[in-house]
Amino acid sequence: MSSLAFKNLSLAIIRGFVRDKASVFFAIVFPLMFLVLFGGLFGDASTSRVEMIQVGDVAFIDQMPRAEKATFEETFHITHSDDLEASVAKVKKGDADVAVEMRGKTLIAHYTQTDQVKAAVTQGVLRAFVDSTNLALSGKPPTYELQAERVEDDSLKVIQFVTPGLLGWAVAMSASFGAAATLNGWRNSKLLRRLQLSPVPTGTLVGARVSVTIAIALTQMAIFLGLGAAAFGLTLTGAWPVAIPLLVVGTLCFMAIGLLAGAVAKTTEGAVNMANFIVLPMSFLSGSFFPLDAAPAWLQGLAHVLPLWWLNEGMLDVMVRGESATAVLLPMVVLAAFALVVTAIAAKLFRWETT
Amino acid sequence: MGAAIEVVDLAKSYGELRAVDAVSFEVAEGEFFGILGPNGAGKTTTLEMIEGLRQPDAGTIRLLGEPPWPRNPALLPRIGVQLQSSAFFERLTAREQIHTLASLYGVKAATADDWLERVGLVDKADTRVEQLSGGQAQRLSIACALVHEPEVVFLDEPTAALDPQARRNLWELLSGLNDSGRTVVLTTHYMDEAEVLCDRVAIVDHGRILQLDSPASLVRGLDAATRITVAPGQLSTQEALAISGVDDVTEGSTGLVLRTRQPAVVLSALAEQQHLAGVQVQTGTLEDVFLSLTGREYRA
């Protein structure tokens, strides 16, 4: 009887969820909109080239050997012009990043400091090419050589970083909103009392609600990773499957936060708003929307007391940073501890009567 | 027949407020028992203690011979509860609702469908609970309370917030609930409802039982005057006062109102004088009982 009760209770909760358009929107569609936004917005950022206008003949570029020209054009997108003044004006307006001309043996680059990264790239790359050309003309073999290798995986793009963070935010929202609305709504409608008076053990009821929430979280994960991989070139690193148990513990932790909101608030809307009030600022402070690397030290320190930061870090470690499976252990312990403490507080504050 | 419910010296306080104060009563098996009183009289608190949802401060309760507190899983399949019409799973249809609740008791879906038919909701089986009218939601709620054929069923204000027509429709359903020997306990703040449905009624106010008896005995014991209204122009006030048994006469908007404690004598006198056309007879009601017990007008 109990397993049938479990099945039917779960089914009732799932039906209630999928028929609630607002819940489905906030659990799945809304976070996906951010994924598409971030994936599309920053997807090309790392590949955009420096716009260069070549004024007149520039022997340095025109006579470059084929292989080096190809490398050069990886950095610069070259257009030609014969009008120096017009070209410099274009750079000033920001339509181009640099205009180059040749005066005798001097290569002159007119660049703008507006985009500091591109300005630095322009100067550095041009200087490097000039130096290596001089060296080649002298006929001596180079004494030192530089071989630059990036430490990150080649696939490291913005999508790699935003997917785990946005997934963390999405799961935090749906788990906490769901728990808050269920506890508060069922108490107010007396359904909780009604179920208490049925012979079904409390564990079966709680188990059904928790199972449905975890199933929703894993569905969110599948959709995020699937869409990220299919549409934005997301590639996961080796130990990513351990993100599944991590996400399950994270879900329990945010359910606990939802229970707290549901226990304290008088109305169901109030409970969901309270959960949002906790989760949304936490998402910003936990690096769900942008990395915290540039944030001041005190803020980064503060992030360490937020459960979502631990969930995000754990997922980043195993899903994109290529860390081993053990990287999720500490985050899982921290999240489980949060879940236990917050649930205990919620149980302490819960009142059957709302007045 | 034994007692389905025995309550002795039950008490519950919330802070300073004595919600239930030294309440004792018994409900016999198969009886339709009413707890009647205004809002805040302690009806729901009493009911919730009997159901096992609340721990009493003092007193003992035996429900089908067993203590209901703490949560007594052996007792739960034997009782049915209707709490309020909104105690449903969100966004389920009427059929899904009763199927889910039935499965909690190990009751087959076909039995649940039978109950939908018995409460007249077959047409609404695929309607979501949020779209049901107040009366339909109450019917579904009652069907959900009865789907596992409990021996005792508790109905907490099943007709609250319904319009008069819907209330009377629901009475037809409710009045048959104890036919098969089931015990029914109903709380209400409607006097007429208690009069129509209940075998015995406990009138409660401020957490205490003021009186407990059958509605007819309560009214009889009241010794309240019967009001006989005679159509205008039939009798003068002097002629009316001359009839033996008439205590006093007032002129009302619908005619002359004769108050009497011997209605049979007065009515036969009126019959002899051919004044019966358009006569209205109003006997005492539970409202009069409440008025005489508390000294104040009954307000739901």
mmCIF file with all atom_site columns, N, CA and C in Angstrom, chain A residues 157-214:
data_model
loop_
_atom_site.group_PDB
_atom_site.id
_atom_site.type_symbol
_atom_site.label_atom_id
_atom_site.label_alt_id
_atom_site.label_comp_id
_atom_site.label_asym_id
_atom_site.label_entity_id
_atom_site.label_seq_id
_atom_site.pdbx_PDB_ins_code
_atom_site.Cartn_x
_atom_site.Cartn_y
_atom_site.Cartn_z
_atom_site.occupancy
_atom_site.B_iso_or_equiv
_atom_site.pdbx_formal_charge
_atom_site.auth_seq_id
_atom_site.auth_comp_id
_atom_site.auth_asym_id
_atom_site.auth_atom_id
_atom_site.pdbx_PDB_model_num
ATOM 1   N N  . LYS A 1 157 ? 35.440 28.340 -23.162 1.00 0.00 ? 157 LYS A N  1
ATOM 2   C CA . LYS A 1 157 ? 34.729 29.509 -23.634 1.00 0.00 ? 157 LYS A CA 1
ATOM 3   C C  . LYS A 1 157 ? 33.808 29.984 -22.527 1.00 0.00 ? 157 LYS A C  1
ATOM 4   N N  . VAL A 1 158 ? 33.139 31.079 -22.782 1.00 0.00 ? 158 VAL A N  1
ATOM 5   C CA . VAL A 1 158 ? 32.243 31.640 -21.773 1.00 0.00 ? 158 VAL A CA 1
ATOM 6   C C  . VAL A 1 158 ? 31.181 30.619 -21.358 1.00 0.00 ? 158 VAL A C  1
ATOM 7   N N  . ILE A 1 159 ? 30.672 29.869 -22.336 1.00 0.00 ? 159 ILE A N  1
ATOM 8   C CA . ILE A 1 159 ? 29.595 28.920 -22.048 1.00 0.00 ? 159 ILE A CA 1
ATOM 9   C C  . ILE A 1 159 ? 30.003 27.919 -20.967 1.00 0.00 ? 159 ILE A C  1
ATOM 10  N N  . GLN A 1 160 ? 31.312 27.577 -20.946 1.00 0.00 ? 160 GLN A N  1
ATOM 11  C CA . GLN A 1 160 ? 31.800 26.629 -19.954 1.00 0.00 ? 160 GLN A CA 1
ATOM 12  C C  . GLN A 1 160 ? 31.560 27.152 -18.544 1.00 0.00 ? 160 GLN A C  1
ATOM 13  N N  . PHE A 1 161 ? 31.767 28.458 -18.385 1.00 0.00 ? 161 PHE A N  1
ATOM 14  C CA . PHE A 1 161 ? 31.641 29.021 -17.049 1.00 0.00 ? 161 PHE A CA 1
ATOM 15  C C  . PHE A 1 161 ? 30.209 29.361 -16.682 1.00 0.00 ? 161 PHE A C  1
ATOM 16  N N  . VAL A 1 162 ? 29.421 29.797 -17.649 1.00 0.00 ? 162 VAL A N  1
ATOM 17  C CA . VAL A 1 162 ? 28.067 30.223 -17.281 1.00 0.00 ? 162 VAL A CA 1
ATOM 18  C C  . VAL A 1 162 ? 27.125 29.045 -17.062 1.00 0.00 ? 162 VAL A C  1
ATOM 19  N N  . THR A 1 163 ? 27.355 27.929 -17.744 1.00 0.00 ? 163 THR A N  1
ATOM 20  C CA . THR A 1 163 ? 26.395 26.830 -17.627 1.00 0.00 ? 163 THR A CA 1
ATOM 21  C C  . THR A 1 163 ? 26.270 26.293 -16.192 1.00 0.00 ? 163 THR A C  1
ATOM 22  N N  . PRO A 1 164 ? 27.377 25.931 -15.528 1.00 0.00 ? 164 PRO A N  1
ATOM 23  C CA . PRO A 1 164 ? 27.208 25.428 -14.155 1.00 0.00 ? 164 PRO A CA 1
ATOM 24  C C  . PRO A 1 164 ? 26.590 26.466 -13.221 1.00 0.00 ? 164 PRO A C  1
ATOM 25  N N  . GLY A 1 165 ? 26.997 27.728 -13.348 1.00 0.00 ? 165 GLY A N  1
ATOM 26  C CA . GLY A 1 165 ? 26.470 28.771 -12.466 1.00 0.00 ? 165 GLY A CA 1
ATOM 27  C C  . GLY A 1 165 ? 24.980 28.975 -12.666 1.00 0.00 ? 165 GLY A C  1
ATOM 28  N N  . LEU A 1 166 ? 24.557 29.043 -13.935 1.00 0.00 ? 166 LEU A N  1
ATOM 29  C CA . LEU A 1 166 ? 23.128 29.242 -14.210 1.00 0.00 ? 166 LEU A CA 1
ATOM 30  C C  . LEU A 1 166 ? 22.313 28.012 -13.802 1.00 0.00 ? 166 LEU A C  1
ATOM 31  N N  . LEU A 1 167 ? 22.913 26.828 -13.969 1.00 0.00 ? 167 LEU A N  1
ATOM 32  C CA . LEU A 1 167 ? 22.221 25.607 -13.531 1.00 0.00 ? 167 LEU A CA 1
ATOM 33  C C  . LEU A 1 167 ? 22.033 25.635 -12.015 1.00 0.00 ? 167 LEU A C  1
ATOM 34  N N  . GLY A 1 168 ? 23.072 26.074 -11.306 1.00 0.00 ? 168 GLY A N  1
ATOM 35  C CA . GLY A 1 168 ? 22.970 26.189 -9.848  1.00 0.00 ? 168 GLY A CA 1
ATOM 36  C C  . GLY A 1 168 ? 21.846 27.126 -9.440  1.00 0.00 ? 168 GLY A C  1
ATOM 37  N N  . TRP A 1 169 ? 21.774 28.255 -10.125 1.00 0.00 ? 169 TRP A N  1
ATOM 38  C CA . TRP A 1 169 ? 20.710 29.237 -9.836  1.00 0.00 ? 169 TRP A CA 1
ATOM 39  C C  . TRP A 1 169 ? 19.336 28.640 -10.121 1.00 0.00 ? 169 TRP A C  1
ATOM 40  N N  . ALA A 1 170 ? 19.209 27.955 -11.280 1.00 0.00 ? 170 ALA A N  1
ATOM 41  C CA . ALA A 1 170 ? 17.916 27.381 -11.675 1.00 0.00 ? 170 ALA A CA 1
ATOM 42  C C  . ALA A 1 170 ? 17.449 26.353 -10.653 1.00 0.00 ? 170 ALA A C  1
ATOM 43  N N  . VAL A 1 171 ? 18.363 25.491 -10.212 1.00 0.00 ? 171 VAL A N  1
ATOM 44  C CA . VAL A 1 171 ? 17.988 24.453 -9.243  1.00 0.00 ? 171 VAL A CA 1
ATOM 45  C C  . VAL A 1 171 ? 17.662 25.082 -7.893  1.00 0.00 ? 171 VAL A C  1
ATOM 46  N N  . ALA A 1 172 ? 18.441 26.097 -7.513  1.00 0.00 ? 172 ALA A N  1
ATOM 47  C CA . ALA A 1 172 ? 18.176 26.778 -6.240  1.00 0.00 ? 172 ALA A CA 1
ATOM 48  C C  . ALA A 1 172 ? 16.776 27.377 -6.252  1.00 0.00 ? 172 ALA A C  1
ATOM 49  N N  . MET A 1 173 ? 16.404 27.988 -7.377  1.00 0.00 ? 173 MET A N  1
ATOM 50  C CA . MET A 1 173 ? 15.072 28.589 -7.489  1.00 0.00 ? 173 MET A CA 1
ATOM 51  C C  . MET A 1 173 ? 13.982 27.539 -7.404  1.00 0.00 ? 173 MET A C  1
ATOM 52  N N  . SER A 1 174 ? 14.043 26.531 -8.263  1.00 0.00 ? 174 SER A N  1
ATOM 53  C CA . SER A 1 174 ? 12.899 25.617 -8.333  1.00 0.00 ? 174 SER A CA 1
ATOM 54  C C  . SER A 1 174 ? 12.789 24.783 -7.059  1.00 0.00 ? 174 SER A C  1
ATOM 55  N N  . ALA A 1 175 ? 13.922 24.389 -6.472  1.00 0.00 ? 175 ALA A N  1
ATOM 56  C CA . ALA A 1 175 ? 13.844 23.579 -5.250  1.00 0.00 ? 175 ALA A CA 1
ATOM 57  C C  . ALA A 1 175 ? 13.286 24.402 -4.089  1.00 0.00 ? 175 ALA A C  1
ATOM 58  N N  . SER A 1 176 ? 13.763 25.648 -3.949  1.00 0.00 ? 176 SER A N  1
ATOM 59  C CA . SER A 1 176 ? 13.301 26.439 -2.801  1.00 0.00 ? 176 SER A CA 1
ATOM 60  C C  . SER A 1 176 ? 11.862 26.914 -3.005  1.00 0.00 ? 176 SER A C  1
ATOM 61  N N  . PHE A 1 177 ? 11.515 27.356 -4.225  1.00 0.00 ? 177 PHE A N  1
ATOM 62  C CA . PHE A 1 177 ? 10.142 27.809 -4.485  1.00 0.00 ? 177 PHE A CA 1
ATOM 63  C C  . PHE A 1 177 ? 9.160  26.659 -4.267  1.00 0.00 ? 177 PHE A C  1
ATOM 64  N N  . GLY A 1 178 ? 9.518  25.480 -4.783  1.00 0.00 ? 178 GLY A N  1
ATOM 65  C CA . GLY A 1 178 ? 8.631  24.323 -4.682  1.00 0.00 ? 178 GLY A CA 1
ATOM 66  C C  . GLY A 1 178 ? 8.368  23.953 -3.233  1.00 0.00 ? 178 GLY A C  1
ATOM 67  N N  . ALA A 1 179 ? 9.441  23.879 -2.439  1.00 0.00 ? 179 ALA A N  1
ATOM 68  C CA . ALA A 1 179 ? 9.280  23.492 -1.036  1.00 0.00 ? 179 ALA A CA 1
ATOM 69  C C  . ALA A 1 179 ? 8.493  24.548 -0.279  1.00 0.00 ? 179 ALA A C  1
ATOM 70  N N  . ALA A 1 180 ? 8.773  25.831 -0.563  1.00 0.00 ? 180 ALA A N  1
ATOM 71  C CA . ALA A 1 180 ? 8.076  26.915 0.139   1.00 0.00 ? 180 ALA A CA 1
ATOM 72  C C  . ALA A 1 180 ? 6.587  26.879 -0.178  1.00 0.00 ? 180 ALA A C  1
ATOM 73  N N  . ALA A 1 181 ? 6.261  26.736 -1.464  1.00 0.00 ? 181 ALA A N  1
ATOM 74  C CA . ALA A 1 181 ? 4.861  26.761 -1.876  1.00 0.00 ? 181 ALA A CA 1
ATOM 75  C C  . ALA A 1 181 ? 4.122  25.539 -1.345  1.00 0.00 ? 181 ALA A C  1
ATOM 76  N N  . THR A 1 182 ? 4.764  24.377 -1.364  1.00 0.00 ? 182 THR A N  1
ATOM 77  C CA . THR A 1 182 ? 4.097  23.163 -0.897  1.00 0.00 ? 182 THR A CA 1
ATOM 78  C C  . THR A 1 182 ? 3.817  23.229 0.596   1.00 0.00 ? 182 THR A C  1
ATOM 79  N N  . LEU A 1 183 ? 4.842  23.550 1.381   1.00 0.00 ? 183 LEU A N  1
ATOM 80  C CA . LEU A 1 183 ? 4.642  23.562 2.833   1.00 0.00 ? 183 LEU A CA 1
ATOM 81  C C  . LEU A 1 183 ? 3.579  24.590 3.213   1.00 0.00 ? 183 LEU A C  1
ATOM 82  N N  . ASN A 1 184 ? 3.729  25.798 2.664   1.00 0.00 ? 184 ASN A N  1
ATOM 83  C CA . ASN A 1 184 ? 2.822  26.875 3.030   1.00 0.00 ? 184 ASN A CA 1
ATOM 84  C C  . ASN A 1 184 ? 1.417  26.643 2.478   1.00 0.00 ? 184 ASN A C  1
ATOM 85  N N  . GLY A 1 185 ? 1.349  26.279 1.191   1.00 0.00 ? 185 GLY A N  1
ATOM 86  C CA . GLY A 1 185 ? 0.044  26.086 0.557   1.00 0.00 ? 185 GLY A CA 1
ATOM 87  C C  . GLY A 1 185 ? -0.722 24.927 1.172   1.00 0.00 ? 185 GLY A C  1
ATOM 88  N N  . TRP A 1 186 ? -0.046 23.833 1.411   1.00 0.00 ? 186 TRP A N  1
ATOM 89  C CA . TRP A 1 186 ? -0.717 22.662 1.969   1.00 0.00 ? 186 TRP A CA 1
ATOM 90  C C  . TRP A 1 186 ? -1.123 22.898 3.409   1.00 0.00 ? 186 TRP A C  1
ATOM 91  N N  . ARG A 1 187 ? -0.350 23.706 4.133   1.00 0.00 ? 187 ARG A N  1
ATOM 92  C CA . ARG A 1 187 ? -0.774 24.027 5.488   1.00 0.00 ? 187 ARG A CA 1
ATOM 93  C C  . ARG A 1 187 ? -2.029 24.901 5.431   1.00 0.00 ? 187 ARG A C  1
ATOM 94  N N  . ASN A 1 188 ? -1.999 25.935 4.595   1.00 0.00 ? 188 ASN A N  1
ATOM 95  C CA . ASN A 1 188 ? -3.128 26.865 4.560   1.00 0.00 ? 188 ASN A CA 1
ATOM 96  C C  . ASN A 1 188 ? -4.406 26.218 4.046   1.00 0.00 ? 188 ASN A C  1
ATOM 97  N N  . SER A 1 189 ? -4.280 25.290 3.103   1.00 0.00 ? 189 SER A N  1
ATOM 98  C CA . SER A 1 189 ? -5.488 24.643 2.584   1.00 0.00 ? 189 SER A CA 1
ATOM 99  C C  . SER A 1 189 ? -5.915 23.473 3.464   1.00 0.00 ? 189 SER A C  1
ATOM 100 N N  . LYS A 1 190 ? -5.138 23.194 4.504   1.00 0.00 ? 190 LYS A N  1
ATOM 101 C CA . LYS A 1 190 ? -5.380 22.070 5.420   1.00 0.00 ? 190 LYS A CA 1
ATOM 102 C C  . LYS A 1 190 ? -5.137 20.715 4.770   1.00 0.00 ? 190 LYS A C  1
ATOM 103 N N  . LEU A 1 191 ? -4.564 20.708 3.555   1.00 0.00 ? 191 LEU A N  1
ATOM 104 C CA . LEU A 1 191 ? -4.254 19.418 2.931   1.00 0.00 ? 191 LEU A CA 1
ATOM 105 C C  . LEU A 1 191 ? -3.236 18.665 3.786   1.00 0.00 ? 191 LEU A C  1
ATOM 106 N N  . LEU A 1 192 ? -2.313 19.409 4.401   1.00 0.00 ? 192 LEU A N  1
ATOM 107 C CA . LEU A 1 192 ? -1.300 18.787 5.253   1.00 0.00 ? 192 LEU A CA 1
ATOM 108 C C  . LEU A 1 192 ? -1.978 18.043 6.412   1.00 0.00 ? 192 LEU A C  1
ATOM 109 N N  . ARG A 1 193 ? -3.009 18.678 7.024   1.00 0.00 ? 193 ARG A N  1
ATOM 110 C CA . ARG A 1 193 ? -3.785 18.040 8.083   1.00 0.00 ? 193 ARG A CA 1
ATOM 111 C C  . ARG A 1 193 ? -4.505 16.802 7.561   1.00 0.00 ? 193 ARG A C  1
ATOM 112 N N  . ARG A 1 194 ? -5.077 16.974 6.366   1.00 0.00 ? 194 ARG A N  1
ATOM 113 C CA . ARG A 1 194 ? -5.836 15.878 5.772   1.00 0.00 ? 194 ARG A CA 1
ATOM 114 C C  . ARG A 1 194 ? -4.930 14.662 5.556   1.00 0.00 ? 194 ARG A C  1
ATOM 115 N N  . LEU A 1 195 ? -3.706 14.909 5.073   1.00 0.00 ? 195 LEU A N  1
ATOM 116 C CA . LEU A 1 195 ? -2.779 13.814 4.814   1.00 0.00 ? 195 LEU A CA 1
ATOM 117 C C  . LEU A 1 195 ? -2.263 13.217 6.116   1.00 0.00 ? 195 LEU A C  1
ATOM 118 N N  . GLN A 1 196 ? -2.169 14.075 7.148   1.00 0.00 ? 196 GLN A N  1
ATOM 119 C CA . GLN A 1 196 ? -1.748 13.598 8.461   1.00 0.00 ? 196 GLN A CA 1
ATOM 120 C C  . GLN A 1 196 ? -2.774 12.611 9.012   1.00 0.00 ? 196 GLN A C  1
ATOM 121 N N  . LEU A 1 197 ? -4.030 12.778 8.626   1.00 0.00 ? 197 LEU A N  1
ATOM 122 C CA . LEU A 1 197 ? -5.088 11.901 9.101   1.00 0.00 ? 197 LEU A CA 1
ATOM 123 C C  . LEU A 1 197 ? -5.309 10.706 8.179   1.00 0.00 ? 197 LEU A C  1
ATOM 124 N N  . SER A 1 198 ? -4.473 10.545 7.165   1.00 0.00 ? 198 SER A N  1
ATOM 125 C CA . SER A 1 198 ? -4.530 9.330  6.357   1.00 0.00 ? 198 SER A CA 1
ATOM 126 C C  . SER A 1 198 ? -3.466 8.379  6.909   1.00 0.00 ? 198 SER A C  1
ATOM 127 N N  . PRO A 1 199 ? -3.612 7.081  6.652   1.00 0.00 ? 199 PRO A N  1
ATOM 128 C CA . PRO A 1 199 ? -2.677 6.130  7.279   1.00 0.00 ? 199 PRO A CA 1
ATOM 129 C C  . PRO A 1 199 ? -1.275 6.144  6.664   1.00 0.00 ? 199 PRO A C  1
ATOM 130 N N  . VAL A 1 200 ? -1.028 7.032  5.695   1.00 0.00 ? 200 VAL A N  1
ATOM 131 C CA . VAL A 1 200 ? 0.287  7.051  5.050   1.00 0.00 ? 200 VAL A CA 1
ATOM 132 C C  . VAL A 1 200 ? 1.326  7.653  6.000   1.00 0.00 ? 200 VAL A C  1
ATOM 133 N N  . PRO A 1 201 ? 2.465  6.961  6.199   1.00 0.00 ? 201 PRO A N  1
ATOM 134 C CA . PRO A 1 201 ? 3.498  7.500  7.084   1.00 0.00 ? 201 PRO A CA 1
ATOM 135 C C  . PRO A 1 201 ? 4.041  8.832  6.547   1.00 0.00 ? 201 PRO A C  1
ATOM 136 N N  . THR A 1 202 ? 4.424  9.713  7.478   1.00 0.00 ? 202 THR A N  1
ATOM 137 C CA . THR A 1 202 ? 4.954  11.017 7.090   1.00 0.00 ? 202 THR A CA 1
ATOM 138 C C  . THR A 1 202 ? 6.159  10.861 6.157   1.00 0.00 ? 202 THR A C  1
ATOM 139 N N  . GLY A 1 203 ? 6.964  9.824  6.419   1.00 0.00 ? 203 GLY A N  1
ATOM 140 C CA . GLY A 1 203 ? 8.152  9.598  5.593   1.00 0.00 ? 203 GLY A CA 1
ATOM 141 C C  . GLY A 1 203 ? 7.808  9.397  4.126   1.00 0.00 ? 203 GLY A C  1
ATOM 142 N N  . THR A 1 204 ? 6.710  8.708  3.863   1.00 0.00 ? 204 THR A N  1
ATOM 143 C CA . THR A 1 204 ? 6.290  8.478  2.480   1.00 0.00 ? 204 THR A CA 1
ATOM 144 C C  . THR A 1 204 ? 5.941  9.792  1.798   1.00 0.00 ? 204 THR A C  1
ATOM 145 N N  . LEU A 1 205 ? 5.237  10.654 2.547   1.00 0.00 ? 205 LEU A N  1
ATOM 146 C CA . LEU A 1 205 ? 4.826  11.945 2.002   1.00 0.00 ? 205 LEU A CA 1
ATOM 147 C C  . LEU A 1 205 ? 6.045  12.820 1.706   1.00 0.00 ? 205 LEU A C  1
ATOM 148 N N  . VAL A 1 206 ? 6.933  12.929 2.698   1.00 0.00 ? 206 VAL A N  1
ATOM 149 C CA . VAL A 1 206 ? 8.147  13.731 2.515   1.00 0.00 ? 206 VAL A CA 1
ATOM 150 C C  . VAL A 1 206 ? 8.987  13.144 1.380   1.00 0.00 ? 206 VAL A C  1
ATOM 151 N N  . GLY A 1 207 ? 9.083  11.812 1.368   1.00 0.00 ? 207 GLY A N  1
ATOM 152 C CA . GLY A 1 207 ? 9.868  11.143 0.334   1.00 0.00 ? 207 GLY A CA 1
ATOM 153 C C  . GLY A 1 207 ? 9.355  11.453 -1.061  1.00 0.00 ? 207 GLY A C  1
ATOM 154 N N  . ALA A 1 208 ? 8.029  11.466 -1.229  1.00 0.00 ? 208 ALA A N  1
ATOM 155 C CA . ALA A 1 208 ? 7.457  11.753 -2.540  1.00 0.00 ? 208 ALA A CA 1
ATOM 156 C C  . ALA A 1 208 ? 7.799  13.177 -2.970  1.00 0.00 ? 208 ALA A C  1
ATOM 157 N N  . ARG A 1 209 ? 7.642  14.117 -2.042  1.00 0.00 ? 209 ARG A N  1
ATOM 158 C CA . ARG A 1 209 ? 7.930  15.534 -2.391  1.00 0.00 ? 209 ARG A CA 1
ATOM 159 C C  . ARG A 1 209 ? 9.410  15.711 -2.732  1.00 0.00 ? 209 ARG A C  1
ATOM 160 N N  . VAL A 1 210 ? 10.304 15.096 -1.936  1.00 0.00 ? 210 VAL A N  1
ATOM 161 C CA . VAL A 1 210 ? 11.744 15.229 -2.182  1.00 0.00 ? 210 VAL A CA 1
ATOM 162 C C  . VAL A 1 210 ? 12.113 14.571 -3.516  1.00 0.00 ? 210 VAL A C  1
ATOM 163 N N  . SER A 1 211 ? 11.547 13.406 -3.779  1.00 0.00 ? 211 SER A N  1
ATOM 164 C CA . SER A 1 211 ? 11.879 12.699 -5.018  1.00 0.00 ? 211 SER A CA 1
ATOM 165 C C  . SER A 1 211 ? 11.483 13.515 -6.238  1.00 0.00 ? 211 SER A C  1
ATOM 166 N N  . VAL A 1 212 ? 10.298 14.117 -6.184  1.00 0.00 ? 212 VAL A N  1
ATOM 167 C CA . VAL A 1 212 ? 9.850  14.917 -7.328  1.00 0.00 ? 212 VAL A CA 1
ATOM 168 C C  . VAL A 1 212 ? 10.789 16.109 -7.541  1.00 0.00 ? 212 VAL A C  1
ATOM 169 N N  . THR A 1 213 ? 11.175 16.768 -6.453  1.00 0.00 ? 213 THR A N  1
ATOM 170 C CA . THR A 1 213 ? 12.069 17.924 -6.585  1.00 0.00 ? 213 THR A CA 1
ATOM 171 C C  . THR A 1 213 ? 13.415 17.514 -7.175  1.00 0.00 ? 213 THR A C  1
ATOM 172 N N  . ILE A 1 214 ? 13.936 16.371 -6.731  1.00 0.00 ? 214 ILE A N  1
ATOM 173 C CA . ILE A 1 214 ? 15.219 15.901 -7.269  1.00 0.00 ? 214 ILE A CA 1
ATOM 174 C C  . ILE A 1 214 ? 15.067 15.549 -8.744  1.00 0.00 ? 214 ILE A C  1
#
